[in-house]
mmCIF file of C-alpha atoms and ligand atoms in Angstrom:
data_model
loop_
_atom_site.group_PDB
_atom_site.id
_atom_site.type_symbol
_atom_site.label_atom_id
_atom_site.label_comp_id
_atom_site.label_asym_id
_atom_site.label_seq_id
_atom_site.Cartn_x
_atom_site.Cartn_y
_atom_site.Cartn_z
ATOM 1 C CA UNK T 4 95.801 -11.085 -49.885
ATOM 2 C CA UNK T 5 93.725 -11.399 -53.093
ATOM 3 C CA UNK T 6 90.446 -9.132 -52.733
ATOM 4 C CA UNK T 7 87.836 -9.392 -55.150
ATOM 5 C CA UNK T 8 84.468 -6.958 -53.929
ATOM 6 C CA UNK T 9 81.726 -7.699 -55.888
ATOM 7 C CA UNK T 10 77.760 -5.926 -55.392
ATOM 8 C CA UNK T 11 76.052 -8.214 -53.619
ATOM 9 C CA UNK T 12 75.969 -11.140 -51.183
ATOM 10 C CA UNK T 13 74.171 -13.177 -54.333
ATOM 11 C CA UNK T 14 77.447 -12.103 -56.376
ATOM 12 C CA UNK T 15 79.949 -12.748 -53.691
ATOM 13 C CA UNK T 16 78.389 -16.680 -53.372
ATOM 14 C CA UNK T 17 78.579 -17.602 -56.419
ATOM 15 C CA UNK T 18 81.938 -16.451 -57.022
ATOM 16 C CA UNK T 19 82.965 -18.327 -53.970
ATOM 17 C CA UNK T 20 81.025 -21.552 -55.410
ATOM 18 C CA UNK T 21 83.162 -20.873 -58.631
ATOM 19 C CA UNK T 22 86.565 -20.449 -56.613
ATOM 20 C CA UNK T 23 85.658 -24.072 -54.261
ATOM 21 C CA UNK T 24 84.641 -25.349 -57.533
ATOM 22 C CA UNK T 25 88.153 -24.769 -59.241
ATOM 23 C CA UNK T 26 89.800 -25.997 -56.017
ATOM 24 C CA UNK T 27 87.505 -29.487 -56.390
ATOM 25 C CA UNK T 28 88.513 -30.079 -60.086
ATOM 26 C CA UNK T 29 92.167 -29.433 -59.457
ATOM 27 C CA UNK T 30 92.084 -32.072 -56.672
ATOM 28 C CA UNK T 31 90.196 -34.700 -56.323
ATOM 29 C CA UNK T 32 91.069 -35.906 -52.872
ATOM 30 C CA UNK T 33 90.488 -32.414 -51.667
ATOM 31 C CA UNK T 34 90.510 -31.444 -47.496
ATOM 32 C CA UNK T 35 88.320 -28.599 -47.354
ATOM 33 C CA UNK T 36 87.278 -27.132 -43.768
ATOM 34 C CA UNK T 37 83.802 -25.704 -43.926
ATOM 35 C CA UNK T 38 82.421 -22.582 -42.190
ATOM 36 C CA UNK T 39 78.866 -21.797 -41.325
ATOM 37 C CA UNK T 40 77.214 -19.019 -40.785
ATOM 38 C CA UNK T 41 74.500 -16.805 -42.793
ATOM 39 C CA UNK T 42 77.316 -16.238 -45.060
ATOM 40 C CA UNK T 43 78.519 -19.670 -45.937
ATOM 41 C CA UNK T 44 74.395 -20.573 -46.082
ATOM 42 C CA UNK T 45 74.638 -19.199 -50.028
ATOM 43 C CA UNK T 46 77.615 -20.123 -50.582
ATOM 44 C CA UNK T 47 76.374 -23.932 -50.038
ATOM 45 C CA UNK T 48 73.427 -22.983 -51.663
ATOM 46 C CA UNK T 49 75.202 -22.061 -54.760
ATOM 47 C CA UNK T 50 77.171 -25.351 -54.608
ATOM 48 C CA UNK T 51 73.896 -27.556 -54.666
ATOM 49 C CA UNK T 52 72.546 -25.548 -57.240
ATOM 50 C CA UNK T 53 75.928 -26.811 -59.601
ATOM 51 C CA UNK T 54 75.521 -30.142 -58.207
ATOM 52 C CA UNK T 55 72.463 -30.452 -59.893
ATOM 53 C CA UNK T 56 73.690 -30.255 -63.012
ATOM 54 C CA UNK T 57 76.959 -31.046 -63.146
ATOM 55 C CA UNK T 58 77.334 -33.618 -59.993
ATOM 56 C CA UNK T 59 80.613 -32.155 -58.549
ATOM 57 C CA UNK T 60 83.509 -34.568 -57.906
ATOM 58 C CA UNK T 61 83.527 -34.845 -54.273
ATOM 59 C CA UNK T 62 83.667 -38.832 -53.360
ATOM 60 C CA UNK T 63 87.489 -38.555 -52.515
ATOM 61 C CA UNK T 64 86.720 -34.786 -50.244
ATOM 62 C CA UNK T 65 87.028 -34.841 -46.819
ATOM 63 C CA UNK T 66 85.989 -32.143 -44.761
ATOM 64 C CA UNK T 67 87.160 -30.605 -41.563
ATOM 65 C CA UNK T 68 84.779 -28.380 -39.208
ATOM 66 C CA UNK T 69 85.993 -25.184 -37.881
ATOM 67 C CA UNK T 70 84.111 -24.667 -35.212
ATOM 68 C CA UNK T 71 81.442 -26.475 -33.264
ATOM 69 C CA UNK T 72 79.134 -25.633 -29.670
ATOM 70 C CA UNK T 73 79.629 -27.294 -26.721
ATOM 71 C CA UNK T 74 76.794 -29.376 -25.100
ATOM 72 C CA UNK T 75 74.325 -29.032 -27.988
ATOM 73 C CA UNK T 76 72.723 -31.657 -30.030
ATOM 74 C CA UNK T 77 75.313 -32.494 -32.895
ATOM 75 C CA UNK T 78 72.167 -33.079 -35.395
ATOM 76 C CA UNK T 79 70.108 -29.954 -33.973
ATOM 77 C CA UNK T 80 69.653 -27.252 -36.218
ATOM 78 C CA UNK T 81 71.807 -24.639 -33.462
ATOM 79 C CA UNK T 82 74.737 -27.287 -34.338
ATOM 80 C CA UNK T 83 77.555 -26.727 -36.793
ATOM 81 C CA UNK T 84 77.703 -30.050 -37.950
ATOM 82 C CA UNK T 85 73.654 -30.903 -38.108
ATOM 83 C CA UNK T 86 73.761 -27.588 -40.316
ATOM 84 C CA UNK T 87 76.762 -28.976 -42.669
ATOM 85 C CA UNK T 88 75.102 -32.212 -42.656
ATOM 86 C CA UNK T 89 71.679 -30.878 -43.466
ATOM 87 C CA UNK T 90 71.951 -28.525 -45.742
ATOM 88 C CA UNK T 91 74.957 -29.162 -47.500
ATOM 89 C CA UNK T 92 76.797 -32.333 -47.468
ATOM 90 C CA UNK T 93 74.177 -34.577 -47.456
ATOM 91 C CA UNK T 94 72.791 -32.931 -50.673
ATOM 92 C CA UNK T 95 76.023 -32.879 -52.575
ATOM 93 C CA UNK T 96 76.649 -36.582 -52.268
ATOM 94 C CA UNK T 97 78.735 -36.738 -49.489
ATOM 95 C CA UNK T 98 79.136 -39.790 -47.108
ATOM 96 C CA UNK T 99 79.007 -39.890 -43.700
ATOM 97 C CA UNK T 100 82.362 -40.302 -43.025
ATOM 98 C CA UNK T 101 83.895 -37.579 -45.121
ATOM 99 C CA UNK T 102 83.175 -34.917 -42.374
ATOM 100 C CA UNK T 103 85.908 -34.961 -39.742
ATOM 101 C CA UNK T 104 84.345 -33.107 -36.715
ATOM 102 C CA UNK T 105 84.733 -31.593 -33.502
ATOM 103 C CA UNK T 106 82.678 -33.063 -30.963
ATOM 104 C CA UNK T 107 80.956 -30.203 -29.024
ATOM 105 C CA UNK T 108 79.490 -33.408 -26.885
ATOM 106 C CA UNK T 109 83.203 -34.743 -26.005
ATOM 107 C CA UNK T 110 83.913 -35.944 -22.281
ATOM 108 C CA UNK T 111 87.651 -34.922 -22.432
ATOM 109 C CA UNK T 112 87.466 -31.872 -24.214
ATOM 110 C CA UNK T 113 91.625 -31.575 -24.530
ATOM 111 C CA UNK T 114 91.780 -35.043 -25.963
ATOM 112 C CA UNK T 115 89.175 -34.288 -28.948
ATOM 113 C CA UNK T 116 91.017 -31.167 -29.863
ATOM 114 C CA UNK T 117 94.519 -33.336 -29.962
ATOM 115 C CA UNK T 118 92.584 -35.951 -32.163
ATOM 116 C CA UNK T 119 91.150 -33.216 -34.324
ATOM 117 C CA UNK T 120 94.572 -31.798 -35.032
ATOM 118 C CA UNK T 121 96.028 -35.282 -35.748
ATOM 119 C CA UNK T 122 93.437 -35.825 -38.226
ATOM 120 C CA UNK T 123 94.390 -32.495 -39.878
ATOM 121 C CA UNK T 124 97.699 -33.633 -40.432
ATOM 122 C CA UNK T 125 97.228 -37.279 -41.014
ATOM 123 C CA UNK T 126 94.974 -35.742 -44.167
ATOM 124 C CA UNK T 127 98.517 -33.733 -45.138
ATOM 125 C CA UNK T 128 96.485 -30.327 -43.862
ATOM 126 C CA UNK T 129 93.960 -28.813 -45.344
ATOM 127 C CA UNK T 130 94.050 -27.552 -49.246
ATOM 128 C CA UNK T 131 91.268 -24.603 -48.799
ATOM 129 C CA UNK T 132 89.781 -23.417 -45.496
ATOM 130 C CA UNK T 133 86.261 -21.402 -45.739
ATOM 131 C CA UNK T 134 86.080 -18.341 -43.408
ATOM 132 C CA UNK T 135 83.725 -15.825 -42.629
ATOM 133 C CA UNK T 136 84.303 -13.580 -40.341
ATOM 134 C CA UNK T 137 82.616 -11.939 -37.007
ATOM 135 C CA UNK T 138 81.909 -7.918 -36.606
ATOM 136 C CA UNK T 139 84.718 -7.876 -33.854
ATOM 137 C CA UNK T 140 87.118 -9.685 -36.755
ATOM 138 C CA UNK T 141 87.260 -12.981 -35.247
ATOM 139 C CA UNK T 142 87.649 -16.153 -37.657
ATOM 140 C CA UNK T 143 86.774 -19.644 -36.437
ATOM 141 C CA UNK T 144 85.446 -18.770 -32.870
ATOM 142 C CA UNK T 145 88.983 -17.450 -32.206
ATOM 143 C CA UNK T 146 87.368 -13.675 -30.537
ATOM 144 C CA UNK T 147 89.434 -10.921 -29.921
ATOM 145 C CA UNK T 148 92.543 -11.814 -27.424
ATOM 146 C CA UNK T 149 93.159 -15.077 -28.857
ATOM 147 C CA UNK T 150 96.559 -16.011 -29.289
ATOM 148 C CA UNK T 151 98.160 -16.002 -32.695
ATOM 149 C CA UNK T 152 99.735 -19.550 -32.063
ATOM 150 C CA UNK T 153 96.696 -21.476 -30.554
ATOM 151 C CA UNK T 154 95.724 -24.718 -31.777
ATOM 152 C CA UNK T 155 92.030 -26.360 -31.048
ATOM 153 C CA UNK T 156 90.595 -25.704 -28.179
ATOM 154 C CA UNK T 157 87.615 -24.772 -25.662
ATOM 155 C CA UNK T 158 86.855 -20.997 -25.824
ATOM 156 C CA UNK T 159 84.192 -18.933 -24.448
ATOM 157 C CA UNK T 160 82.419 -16.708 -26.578
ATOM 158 C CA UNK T 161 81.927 -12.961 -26.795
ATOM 159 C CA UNK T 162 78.629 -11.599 -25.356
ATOM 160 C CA UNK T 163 78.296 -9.696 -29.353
ATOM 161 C CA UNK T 164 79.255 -12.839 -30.988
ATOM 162 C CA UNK T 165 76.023 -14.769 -29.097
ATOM 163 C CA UNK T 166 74.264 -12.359 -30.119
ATOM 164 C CA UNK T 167 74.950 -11.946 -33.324
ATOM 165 C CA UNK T 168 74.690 -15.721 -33.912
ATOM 166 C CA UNK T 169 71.558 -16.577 -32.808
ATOM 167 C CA UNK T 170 67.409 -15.674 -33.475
ATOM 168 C CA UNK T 171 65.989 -12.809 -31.919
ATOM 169 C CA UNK T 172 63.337 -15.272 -30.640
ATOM 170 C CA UNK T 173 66.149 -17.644 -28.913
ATOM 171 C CA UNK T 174 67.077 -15.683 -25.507
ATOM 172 C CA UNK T 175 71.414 -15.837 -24.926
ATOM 173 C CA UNK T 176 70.834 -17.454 -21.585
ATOM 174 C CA UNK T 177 69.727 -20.332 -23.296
ATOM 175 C CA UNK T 178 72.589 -21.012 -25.839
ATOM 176 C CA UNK T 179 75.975 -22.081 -25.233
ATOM 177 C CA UNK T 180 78.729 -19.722 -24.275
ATOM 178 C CA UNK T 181 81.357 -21.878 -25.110
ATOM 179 C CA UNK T 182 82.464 -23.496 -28.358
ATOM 180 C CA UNK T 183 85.824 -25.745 -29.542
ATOM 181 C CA UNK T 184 87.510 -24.022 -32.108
ATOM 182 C CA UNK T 185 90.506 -24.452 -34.795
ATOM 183 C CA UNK T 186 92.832 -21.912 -33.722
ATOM 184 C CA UNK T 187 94.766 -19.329 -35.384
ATOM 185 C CA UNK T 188 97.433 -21.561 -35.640
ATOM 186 C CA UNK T 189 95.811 -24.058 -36.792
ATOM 187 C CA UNK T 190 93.763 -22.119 -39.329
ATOM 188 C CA UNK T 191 97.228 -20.383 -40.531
ATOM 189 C CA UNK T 192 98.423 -23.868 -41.386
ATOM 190 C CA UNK T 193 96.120 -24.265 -44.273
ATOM 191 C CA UNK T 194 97.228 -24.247 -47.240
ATOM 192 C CA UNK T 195 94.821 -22.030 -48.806
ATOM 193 C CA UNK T 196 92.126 -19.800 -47.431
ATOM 194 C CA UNK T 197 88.969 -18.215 -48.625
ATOM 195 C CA UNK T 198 87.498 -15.487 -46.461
ATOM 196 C CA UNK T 199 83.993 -14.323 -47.076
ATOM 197 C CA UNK T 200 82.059 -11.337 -45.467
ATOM 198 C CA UNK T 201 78.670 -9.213 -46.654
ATOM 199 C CA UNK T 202 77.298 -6.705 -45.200
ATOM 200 C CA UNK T 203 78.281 -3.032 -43.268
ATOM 201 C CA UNK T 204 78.003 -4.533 -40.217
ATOM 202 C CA UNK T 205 81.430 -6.566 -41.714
ATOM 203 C CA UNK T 206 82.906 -3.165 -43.279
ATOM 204 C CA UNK T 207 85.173 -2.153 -39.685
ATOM 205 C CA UNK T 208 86.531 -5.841 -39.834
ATOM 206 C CA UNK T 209 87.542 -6.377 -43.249
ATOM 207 C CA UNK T 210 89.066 -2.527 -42.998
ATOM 208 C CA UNK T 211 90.968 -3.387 -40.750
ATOM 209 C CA UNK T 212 91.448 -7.207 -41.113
ATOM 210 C CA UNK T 213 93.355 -5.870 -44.429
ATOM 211 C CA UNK T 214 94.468 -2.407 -43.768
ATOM 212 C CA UNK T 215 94.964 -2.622 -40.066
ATOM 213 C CA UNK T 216 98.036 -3.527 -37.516
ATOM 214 C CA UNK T 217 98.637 -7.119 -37.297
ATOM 215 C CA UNK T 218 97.072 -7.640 -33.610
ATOM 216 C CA UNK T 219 95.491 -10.050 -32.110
ATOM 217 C CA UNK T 220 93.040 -7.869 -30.847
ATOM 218 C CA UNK T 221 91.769 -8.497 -34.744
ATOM 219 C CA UNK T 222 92.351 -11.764 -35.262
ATOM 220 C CA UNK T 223 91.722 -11.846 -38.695
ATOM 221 C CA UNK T 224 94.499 -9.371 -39.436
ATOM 222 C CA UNK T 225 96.685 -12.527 -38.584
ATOM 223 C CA UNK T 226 95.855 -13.189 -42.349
ATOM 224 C CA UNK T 227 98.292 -10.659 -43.959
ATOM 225 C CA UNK T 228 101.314 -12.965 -43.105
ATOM 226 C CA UNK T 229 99.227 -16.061 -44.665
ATOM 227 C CA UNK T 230 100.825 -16.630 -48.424
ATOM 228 C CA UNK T 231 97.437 -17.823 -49.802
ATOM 229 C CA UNK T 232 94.385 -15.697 -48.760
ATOM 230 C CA UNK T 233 91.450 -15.340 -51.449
ATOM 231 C CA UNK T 234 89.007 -12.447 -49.753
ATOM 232 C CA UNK T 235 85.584 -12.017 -51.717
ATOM 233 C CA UNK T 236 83.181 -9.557 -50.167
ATOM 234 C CA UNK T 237 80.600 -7.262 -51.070
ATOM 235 C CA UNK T 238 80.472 -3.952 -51.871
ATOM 236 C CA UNK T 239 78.748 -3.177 -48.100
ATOM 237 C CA UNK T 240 81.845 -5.017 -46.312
ATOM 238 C CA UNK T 241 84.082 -2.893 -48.562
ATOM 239 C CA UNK T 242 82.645 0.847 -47.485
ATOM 240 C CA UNK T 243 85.431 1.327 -44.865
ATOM 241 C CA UNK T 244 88.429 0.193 -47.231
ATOM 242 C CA UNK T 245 90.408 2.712 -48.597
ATOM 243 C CA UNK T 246 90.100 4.046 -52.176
ATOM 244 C CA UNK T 247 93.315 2.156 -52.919
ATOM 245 C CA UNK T 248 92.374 -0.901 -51.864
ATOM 246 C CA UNK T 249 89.080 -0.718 -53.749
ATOM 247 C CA UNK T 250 90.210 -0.126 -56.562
ATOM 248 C CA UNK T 251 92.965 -2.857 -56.641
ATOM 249 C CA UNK T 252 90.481 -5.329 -56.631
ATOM 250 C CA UNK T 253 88.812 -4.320 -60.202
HETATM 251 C C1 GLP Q 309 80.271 -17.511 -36.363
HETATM 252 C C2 GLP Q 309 81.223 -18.553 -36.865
HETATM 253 C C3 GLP Q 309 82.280 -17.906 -37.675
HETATM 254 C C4 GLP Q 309 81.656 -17.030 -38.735
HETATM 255 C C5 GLP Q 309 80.829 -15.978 -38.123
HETATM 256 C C6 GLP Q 309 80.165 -15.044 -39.139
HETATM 257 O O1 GLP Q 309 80.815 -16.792 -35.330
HETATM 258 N N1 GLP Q 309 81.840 -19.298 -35.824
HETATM 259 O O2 GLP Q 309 83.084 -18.892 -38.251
HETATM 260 O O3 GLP Q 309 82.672 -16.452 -39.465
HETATM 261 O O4 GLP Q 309 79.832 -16.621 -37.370
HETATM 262 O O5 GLP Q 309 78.880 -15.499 -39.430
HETATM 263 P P1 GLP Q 309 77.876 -14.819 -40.432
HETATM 264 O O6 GLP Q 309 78.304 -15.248 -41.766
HETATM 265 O O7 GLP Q 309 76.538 -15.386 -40.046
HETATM 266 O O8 GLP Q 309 77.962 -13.361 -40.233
#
């Protein structure tokens, strides 16, 4: 694993815009799977801000979601892909048709997460998957427990990880407890990854994510046996690594 920390959130997305940005020139016909999340939300931000003056390359992208809701409104602002659409892809040029995603809304819920992996590999996998990560250390919605060699699927959600995803102002009982995820195995198949966190509420995770056993009660420790892991954070996520670690990444 690569580890860059740098001071701030501000710092850590634009270094991340830079690193997607290399990844886009190298390859035009780029599969990228996007994250969301407060942390991704700068990241985009950060890629808009380039788009305006340099246009970025993207017409031959596609782009795979990682995770999605089940039984919300795709276009609402509580959905993954509404929130790609809206505030990133449709401002960076991209058509409709270049996001491949999981239907949260799908009647046979096995058959879209067959379809979504056959698009994955139809595409020849994707080139750099986008990850932040929760406070328990799950990636994708893949919480604590999940298997190491799942593939896309329903999952139910974490009572924290609700929590931690939504307003104070939006009671749990109202939003969904279940999501369809990319799973570990799934995610381990890309060909590059870029893992994101801010924040101290991140510092246990990424602590142990790198430092830690290889357990799926962390899922994102499954990372240390991925060949191609870029992990930018700030220097709040990076209180709980170890001097040695810290200092590796200057
Ligand atoms: C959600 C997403 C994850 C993301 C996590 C962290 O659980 N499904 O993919 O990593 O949130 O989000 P944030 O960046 O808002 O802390």
């Amino acid at each position: 694993m690569k580890l860059l920390v740098l001071k701030d959130s501000q710092a850590v997305a634009q270094a991340a815009a830079e690193h997607i940005l290399s990844f886009i020139h190298s390859k035009p016909g780029l599969n990228i799977g996007l994250a969301t999340g407060k942390t991704q939300e700068g990241v985009y931000k950060a890629l808009i801000e380039r788009h305006r003056s340099i246009k970025l390359r993207i017409e031959a992208a596609r782009f795979f979601m990682l995770d999605e809701y089940l039984g919300v409104d795709a276009m609402s602002s509580v959905a993954f892909q509404g929130q790609l659409r809206s505030s990133f892809l449709s401002k960076v040029g991209a058509s409709l048709e270049a996001l491949e995603v999981l239907d949260g809304n799908a009647q046979d819920r096995t058959w879209e997460s067959e379809r979504f992996e056959r698009q994955i590999q139809e595409a020849g996998g994707i080139d750099l998957q986008l990850l932040g990560i929760g406070a328990n250390g799950h990636i994708g919605f893949n919480e604590p427990g999940s298997d190491f060699e799942s593939r896309t699927r329903v999952v139910e959600l974490h009572a924290e990880t609700i929590q931690a995803n939504f307003h104070q102002n939006e009671p749990p009982f109202k939003l969904p407890k279940r999501a369809i995820s990319q799973g570990l195995g799934t995610i381990m198949e890309s060909h590059s990854i870029l893992l994101l966190a801010t924040g101290d509420s991140k510092a246990r995770a990424i602590a142990e994510m790198i430092s830690g056993p290889i357990t799926e009660q962390l899922p994102a420790s499954i990372l240390q046996l991925h060949k191609n892991v870029s992990v930018i954070v700030d220097e709040a996520a990076a209180s709980l690594l170890s001097e040695d670690r810290h200092k590796s990444s200057r």
